[in-house]
Amino acid sequence: MKSNPIWRTGDRIFLEGIAGTFDDVSVKDPTIVNVDGKWHVFYTGRDATKWRMGYIAGKELTDLKKADRNYMASLNGGSYFCAPQVFQLKSKKTWYLIYQSGLGATFSTNADINSPQGWSAGKAMGFTDGIDFWCISDGTKIHCFYSAQDGSFTIKKRSTLVADFPYKWSEPVVVATDTFEAPHVYKNKADGKYYMMVEDIRRYFEIWQASSLDGTWTKLNEKWADYANLIETNEHWTDQVSHGEILRSGIDEMCEIEDINHCQVIFQGVVNGNYADYGIIPYDLGIMQNY
């Protein structure tokens, strides 16, 4: 893969909501799929005190800024439910949201991704030792990668048979050390390998590689996507490259992308400032590409 790609980003595609709404401080942690020519984005919305999830959709990425915002009340998550991943489980033709809440690793289901209030109330997946949960399948098992919350600065993984998902998880194993959070894992169709994008605590993306989901992970680039190799083509809107998702070629649990060297990433960014608390950092969303 390219050892040091150049990234480009244009204007922000989605901003915080109006005063008094669930996302009036920031919009962050995006997950995205394209279904029948329409982009569906689920995200964390932050107000002064709560982390909750929202949904927007549009035919073009540039449409998202003016899309109707949907607070996902049906999840019944209280004041803390965030950092979603969305995919359709092939065997059931059912949509899953994987996210973190007071239950730990949490899931909700929906028969129709176009129905933001059709999601079931959150249910516990059975483990609580992390955040930023991300599921991906190799066809036999579904693996859940996540950021450990024990101070170890590690990424851990559990797995279960596809037939048992989203329950009966294995004990955790450490797959990456000396790193931080938001591990997003993809099958790269161009070379058949798996790539894990992880956010460093200094707000850039590392990139890791493995030949299989049960294999050994090797860090290929400490600063795969960093502000130092990001070109802003219009407005200056970010000094950070934070929590993002590579735009996938499919919609299911295989999490496939076409080519890691020719991809787009939806990510959160912000101009650095003297923010008193992480929760009030006014993140917005943008798109960057490495081609």
Steps between C-alpha positions, in 0.01 A plus 500: 500500500602864468738576785410867538188603306392857446144570613267776382188636663255766388229672697327341797204285400312500833496744793358516852127560541317814604493606866288281721532181293668172595803576280545875549862471622649245261439224246753219506578125476338447157414166339375491142356270233357558154172318430320533166681821417447671834754565776392409852705650785465420870697715741553614857327826583620693801324774694630659820483178703384194301636263234217382275458377145349650187433406138510690171474394136551646154564405139825697497748550781463872445126465573563397861553855626134579433357154574229450762651397834349208684560447870495123551257489790390142431837370622384595851860560599461768766769767505786287365489305174755580234780399260291292257584250227234397248480194272249250364541141620482298178347186646203685652471799264479704820675826577715520812629798692794421727579771755599579856257582779451444870456133407855480360510354149146550371297410191172604343329362188276632225338346191511832311799732513279781366296494823700679772237427766477134398807401701446271796596603851862426580597158633826396666743285301648364822822691565583842640880531492538749217366772272483559123380151412544387139378171353627327184459146368730259318202289396526256791530725803416858583781681678446803722796736533497772764707741705581361844403712799752362750772760441704262283477700174416181314249378244324179597290252303229246576334264253186290461358270233287678241208279607540614863536872431456730692549271801740229627820702470843358571734634764692809382844493340733797450566567131679838512702684764624856552197645324173665595142467374238464226636191319324461164587184308444430130560228241691660212385348171805626310746273684282274717653625825336652807574856609427658836480877529558612861488850644807610693453709813664788310211494249629332188442157344744212522462212253553132588494190279428128545453207263198374694276623780658244734849588377777722633452873452796709382507879507590626152487873560480697824359805320308358205257793512621804693448873467859520377405305184150649463434775247194717561382610157264773618416606856729431796273298725722246673835447667410141589430175315275326749252208523409407144377226272621390156215504251424132434421330171229286662245515779545172687710365785795420272594872510665499158669795334624515142853635545670639810720711269201659326241568767285762667462542876224680688657644815456750780714810518536826687732800520713461811408718795506527876206270567431443867357152451504237224121495497471860383746482209288618201577224251352509149515238224685506171624272223864443410647291220848367420488527122 
